[in-house]
Tab-separated table of C-alpha atoms in Angstrom:
chain	number	residue	atom	x	y	z
J	154	ASN	CA	7.819	-8.600	-6.661
J	155	ALA	CA	5.535	-9.984	-9.357
J	156	GLY	CA	7.402	-8.360	-12.253
J	157	VAL	CA	7.406	-4.774	-10.965
J	158	THR	CA	10.746	-3.051	-11.501
J	159	GLN	CA	11.551	0.311	-9.986
J	160	THR	CA	14.645	2.330	-10.866
J	161	PRO	CA	16.720	3.797	-9.414
J	162	LYS	CA	16.813	2.245	-5.937
J	163	PHE	CA	18.457	5.298	-4.404
J	164	GLN	CA	18.717	8.917	-5.539
J	165	VAL	CA	19.969	12.155	-4.037
J	166	LEU	CA	18.825	15.427	-5.580
J	167	LYS	CA	19.394	19.071	-4.900
J	168	THR	CA	16.431	21.367	-4.420
J	169	GLY	CA	15.088	22.469	-7.788
J	170	GLN	CA	16.468	19.559	-9.787
J	171	SER	CA	14.190	17.387	-11.847
J	172	MET	CA	14.128	13.645	-12.178
J	173	THR	CA	11.987	10.713	-13.250
J	174	LEU	CA	11.322	7.619	-11.185
J	175	GLN	CA	10.736	4.617	-13.387
J	176	CYS	CA	8.223	1.831	-12.900
J	177	ALA	CA	8.039	-1.005	-15.385
J	178	GLN	CA	5.974	-4.180	-15.346
J	179	ASP	CA	5.948	-7.328	-17.430
J	180	MET	CA	2.584	-8.650	-16.218
J	181	ASN	CA	0.401	-6.786	-18.732
J	182	HIS	CA	-1.616	-5.386	-15.810
J	183	GLU	CA	-3.804	-2.416	-16.603
J	184	TYR	CA	-3.661	-0.713	-13.204
J	185	MET	CA	-0.507	1.068	-12.019
J	186	SER	CA	-0.024	3.502	-9.175
J	187	TRP	CA	2.531	5.487	-7.200
J	188	TYR	CA	2.715	5.829	-3.412
J	189	ARG	CA	5.040	7.624	-1.087
J	190	GLN	CA	5.875	6.286	2.361
J	191	ASP	CA	6.809	8.623	5.173
J	192	PRO	CA	7.252	7.848	8.892
J	193	GLY	CA	4.010	8.361	10.758
J	194	MET	CA	2.107	9.053	7.533
J	195	GLY	CA	1.855	5.548	6.131
J	196	LEU	CA	1.462	5.151	2.387
J	197	ARG	CA	-0.154	7.954	0.477
J	198	LEU	CA	-1.403	7.629	-3.077
J	199	ILE	CA	0.168	10.116	-5.508
J	200	HIS	CA	-1.235	9.182	-8.937
J	201	TYR	CA	-2.742	6.132	-10.551
J	202	SER	CA	-3.640	4.837	-13.987
J	203	VAL	CA	-6.255	2.316	-15.087
J	204	GLY	CA	-4.762	1.893	-18.541
J	205	ALA	CA	-2.645	3.454	-21.274
J	206	GLY	CA	-3.592	7.079	-21.825
J	207	ILE	CA	-5.582	7.317	-18.579
J	208	THR	CA	-4.252	8.831	-15.362
J	209	ASP	CA	-5.843	10.313	-12.281
J	210	GLN	CA	-4.807	12.068	-9.094
J	211	GLY	CA	-4.481	10.409	-5.741
J	212	GLU	CA	-4.266	11.928	-2.270
J	213	VAL	CA	-1.038	13.932	-2.685
J	214	PRO	CA	-0.520	14.767	-6.390
J	215	ASN	CA	1.022	18.239	-6.077
J	216	GLY	CA	4.612	18.459	-7.313
J	217	TYR	CA	4.372	15.228	-9.324
J	218	ASN	CA	3.492	14.504	-12.941
J	219	VAL	CA	2.694	11.175	-14.583
J	220	SER	CA	1.862	9.849	-18.004
J	221	ARG	CA	0.962	6.399	-19.303
J	222	SER	CA	1.850	5.967	-22.938
J	223	THR	CA	2.275	2.188	-22.739
J	224	THR	CA	0.826	-0.599	-20.614
J	225	GLU	CA	4.294	-1.499	-19.327
J	226	ASP	CA	5.570	1.837	-18.009
J	227	PHE	CA	4.314	4.437	-15.557
J	228	PRO	CA	7.009	7.053	-14.841
J	229	LEU	CA	6.722	9.567	-12.015
J	230	ARG	CA	8.253	12.978	-12.701
J	231	LEU	CA	9.435	15.540	-10.197
J	232	LEU	CA	9.810	18.774	-12.150
J	233	SER	CA	11.404	20.839	-9.367
J	234	ALA	CA	12.325	18.740	-6.363
J	235	ALA	CA	11.717	20.051	-2.848
J	236	PRO	CA	12.976	18.733	0.519
J	237	SER	CA	9.354	17.817	1.360
J	238	GLN	CA	9.557	15.215	-1.408
J	239	THR	CA	12.211	13.256	0.468
J	240	SER	CA	10.538	9.886	0.859
J	241	VAL	CA	10.439	6.268	-0.207
J	242	TYR	CA	8.406	5.805	-3.358
J	243	PHE	CA	6.594	2.596	-4.269
J	244	CYS	CA	4.984	1.570	-7.497
J	245	ALA	CA	2.047	-0.854	-7.246
J	246	ILE	CA	0.210	-2.723	-9.991
J	247	ARG	CA	-2.954	-4.759	-10.241
J	248	GLY	CA	-4.543	-6.817	-12.955
J	249	THR	CA	-8.081	-7.951	-13.659
J	250	THR	CA	-7.038	-11.479	-12.764
J	251	THR	CA	-5.463	-10.582	-9.413
J	252	ASN	CA	-8.835	-9.937	-7.725
J	253	GLU	CA	-7.971	-6.558	-6.223
J	254	LYS	CA	-4.556	-7.665	-4.965
J	255	LEU	CA	-1.798	-5.079	-5.395
J	256	PHE	CA	1.782	-6.060	-6.196
J	257	PHE	CA	4.452	-3.644	-5.035
J	258	GLY	CA	7.888	-2.848	-6.353
J	259	SER	CA	10.901	-2.749	-4.059
J	260	GLY	CA	10.893	1.037	-3.781
J	261	THR	CA	13.023	4.078	-4.575
J	262	GLN	CA	14.592	5.979	-1.699
J	263	LEU	CA	14.790	9.666	-2.636
J	264	SER	CA	16.579	12.387	-0.690
J	265	VAL	CA	16.222	16.035	-1.671
J	266	LEU	CA	18.810	18.307	-0.092
O	286	ALA	CA	-13.765	9.962	0.156
O	287	GLN	CA	-12.566	6.770	1.762
O	288	SER	CA	-10.196	6.647	4.718
O	289	VAL	CA	-8.551	4.181	7.070
O	290	ALA	CA	-7.499	4.589	10.695
O	291	GLN	CA	-4.974	2.442	12.505
O	292	PRO	CA	-5.115	3.744	16.061
O	293	GLU	CA	-2.000	1.996	17.370
O	294	ASP	CA	1.475	2.982	16.235
O	295	GLN	CA	2.937	-0.116	17.854
O	296	VAL	CA	1.644	-3.358	19.300
O	297	ASN	CA	3.797	-5.546	21.523
O	298	VAL	CA	2.890	-9.163	22.165
O	299	ALA	CA	4.675	-12.148	23.644
O	300	GLU	CA	5.484	-15.066	21.386
O	301	GLY	CA	2.730	-17.665	21.526
O	302	ASN	CA	0.080	-15.176	22.606
O	303	PRO	CA	-2.777	-14.077	20.359
O	304	LEU	CA	-2.360	-10.777	18.541
O	305	THR	CA	-4.764	-8.149	17.249
O	306	VAL	CA	-3.945	-5.171	15.050
O	307	LYS	CA	-6.824	-2.728	14.782
O	308	CYS	CA	-8.245	-1.008	11.703
O	309	THR	CA	-11.370	1.073	11.147
O	310	TYR	CA	-12.521	2.451	7.818
O	311	SER	CA	-14.826	4.954	6.197
O	312	VAL	CA	-16.306	4.634	2.696
O	313	SER	CA	-19.523	5.816	1.117
O	314	GLY	CA	-20.074	2.650	-0.911
O	315	ASN	CA	-19.081	-0.992	-0.494
O	316	PRO	CA	-15.807	-1.455	1.365
O	317	TYR	CA	-13.072	-3.565	-0.178
O	318	LEU	CA	-10.633	-4.133	2.684
O	319	PHE	CA	-7.056	-5.353	2.735
O	320	TRP	CA	-4.098	-6.078	4.981
O	321	TYR	CA	-0.515	-5.819	3.807
O	322	VAL	CA	2.765	-6.495	5.628
O	323	GLN	CA	6.125	-4.819	5.166
O	324	TYR	CA	9.369	-6.358	6.347
O	325	PRO	CA	12.461	-4.119	6.770
O	326	ASN	CA	13.741	-2.602	3.528
O	327	ARG	CA	11.135	-4.424	1.474
O	328	GLY	CA	8.011	-3.569	-0.469
O	329	LEU	CA	4.573	-4.457	0.790
O	330	GLN	CA	3.198	-7.968	0.582
O	331	PHE	CA	-0.487	-8.888	0.436
O	332	LEU	CA	-1.883	-10.788	3.442
O	333	LEU	CA	-5.637	-10.989	2.958
O	334	LYS	CA	-8.723	-9.215	1.686
O	335	TYR	CA	-12.446	-8.872	2.213
O	336	ILE	CA	-14.607	-8.156	-0.814
O	337	THR	CA	-17.841	-9.956	-0.039
O	338	GLY	CA	-19.046	-13.115	1.666
O	339	ASP	CA	-17.972	-14.473	5.052
O	340	ASN	CA	-17.034	-11.829	7.567
O	341	LEU	CA	-14.051	-13.871	8.746
O	342	VAL	CA	-11.353	-14.080	6.100
O	343	LYS	CA	-8.196	-16.124	6.296
O	344	GLY	CA	-4.918	-15.167	4.713
O	345	SER	CA	-1.257	-15.907	4.517
O	346	TYR	CA	0.994	-17.022	7.410
O	347	GLY	CA	-1.957	-17.945	9.666
O	348	PHE	CA	-3.433	-14.448	9.786
O	349	GLU	CA	-7.152	-13.760	9.689
O	350	ALA	CA	-9.352	-10.687	9.844
O	351	GLU	CA	-12.959	-10.053	10.759
O	352	PHE	CA	-15.134	-7.615	8.854
O	353	ASN	CA	-17.595	-5.843	11.152
O	354	LYS	CA	-19.948	-3.607	9.213
O	355	SER	CA	-21.695	-2.072	12.224
O	356	GLN	CA	-18.401	-1.052	13.807
O	357	THR	CA	-16.740	-0.284	10.433
O	358	SER	CA	-13.765	-2.338	11.533
O	359	PHE	CA	-11.443	-4.896	9.962
O	360	HIS	CA	-9.076	-6.048	12.710
O	361	LEU	CA	-6.175	-8.366	11.897
O	362	LYS	CA	-5.713	-11.352	14.183
O	363	LYS	CA	-3.520	-14.372	14.718
O	364	PRO	CA	-4.078	-17.023	17.406
O	365	SER	CA	-0.395	-17.521	18.255
O	366	ALA	CA	2.252	-14.903	17.431
O	367	LEU	CA	5.723	-15.743	16.166
O	368	VAL	CA	8.861	-13.613	16.480
O	369	SER	CA	9.032	-13.689	12.685
O	370	ASP	CA	5.662	-11.869	12.540
O	371	SER	CA	7.419	-8.712	13.712
O	372	ALA	CA	6.908	-6.199	10.907
O	373	LEU	CA	4.922	-3.151	9.817
O	374	TYR	CA	1.267	-3.854	9.012
O	375	PHE	CA	-0.958	-1.713	6.816
O	376	CYS	CA	-4.712	-1.733	6.452
O	377	ALA	CA	-6.159	-0.452	3.164
O	378	VAL	CA	-9.585	0.256	1.694
O	379	ARG	CA	-11.105	0.840	-1.710
O	380	ASP	CA	-14.629	2.031	-2.305
O	381	GLY	CA	-16.079	-0.757	-4.432
O	382	ALA	CA	-18.650	1.630	-5.850
O	383	GLY	CA	-16.157	4.390	-6.529
O	384	THR	CA	-12.779	5.102	-8.063
O	385	TYR	CA	-9.753	2.826	-8.169
O	386	LYS	CA	-8.061	4.502	-5.239
O	387	TYR	CA	-6.541	2.132	-2.711
O	388	ILE	CA	-6.137	4.168	0.467
O	389	PHE	CA	-3.757	2.971	3.162
O	390	GLY	CA	-3.563	3.621	6.865
O	391	THR	CA	-0.555	4.942	8.748
O	392	GLY	CA	0.655	1.467	9.681
O	393	THR	CA	1.098	-0.436	12.936
O	394	ARG	CA	4.430	-1.840	13.959
O	395	LEU	CA	4.059	-5.279	15.486
O	396	LYS	CA	6.780	-6.438	17.817
O	397	VAL	CA	6.655	-10.043	18.999
O	398	LEU	CA	8.831	-10.649	22.025
O	399	ALA	CA	10.574	-13.980	22.594
């Protein structure tokens, strides 16, 4: 998966709990993003970052926070998990040399009870 | 804002027959168009892209796609389907004159029957 590491692979939370999904890359790519995948909804962009210190909202940002303090890491934070956030989460990266091609991590399957 | 529509939830095709997976898009600027494939319990893999140039683009595993500006379409095609092509296919778009948002469609499940 082109050096994109997502942890954990699986997580079960109770409503109201907080957690951080990790995305790390060793490709020195400036662009990182988070998607969620739900049946019938496809992939929806949550947040993205074009470089350290720069983040922006995607299509479905509510309930999620991000920060980008380093080039390598782009964590996704759920401050108070809700059942509607049950989903599979993918991190995707892109570099200036990849000509618009996104590389995806293997995903985190999150269940909120 | 850009958007992508994949009108078919599922496409069934017999092995050896040609396949088409449909995609239409909407952007205000220049469309950058992509196809990705997802096999079970895996992340997405890049198949092909259109940025500029020839309207017919060729990609991995024998797939190709045709950019049609007048119909705002970017359909994925393959002349002869294989059972191993069975997977979930996503079309995506970015507005080349806009932000760095890559917007995906809802996906089309391709089932190739032996």
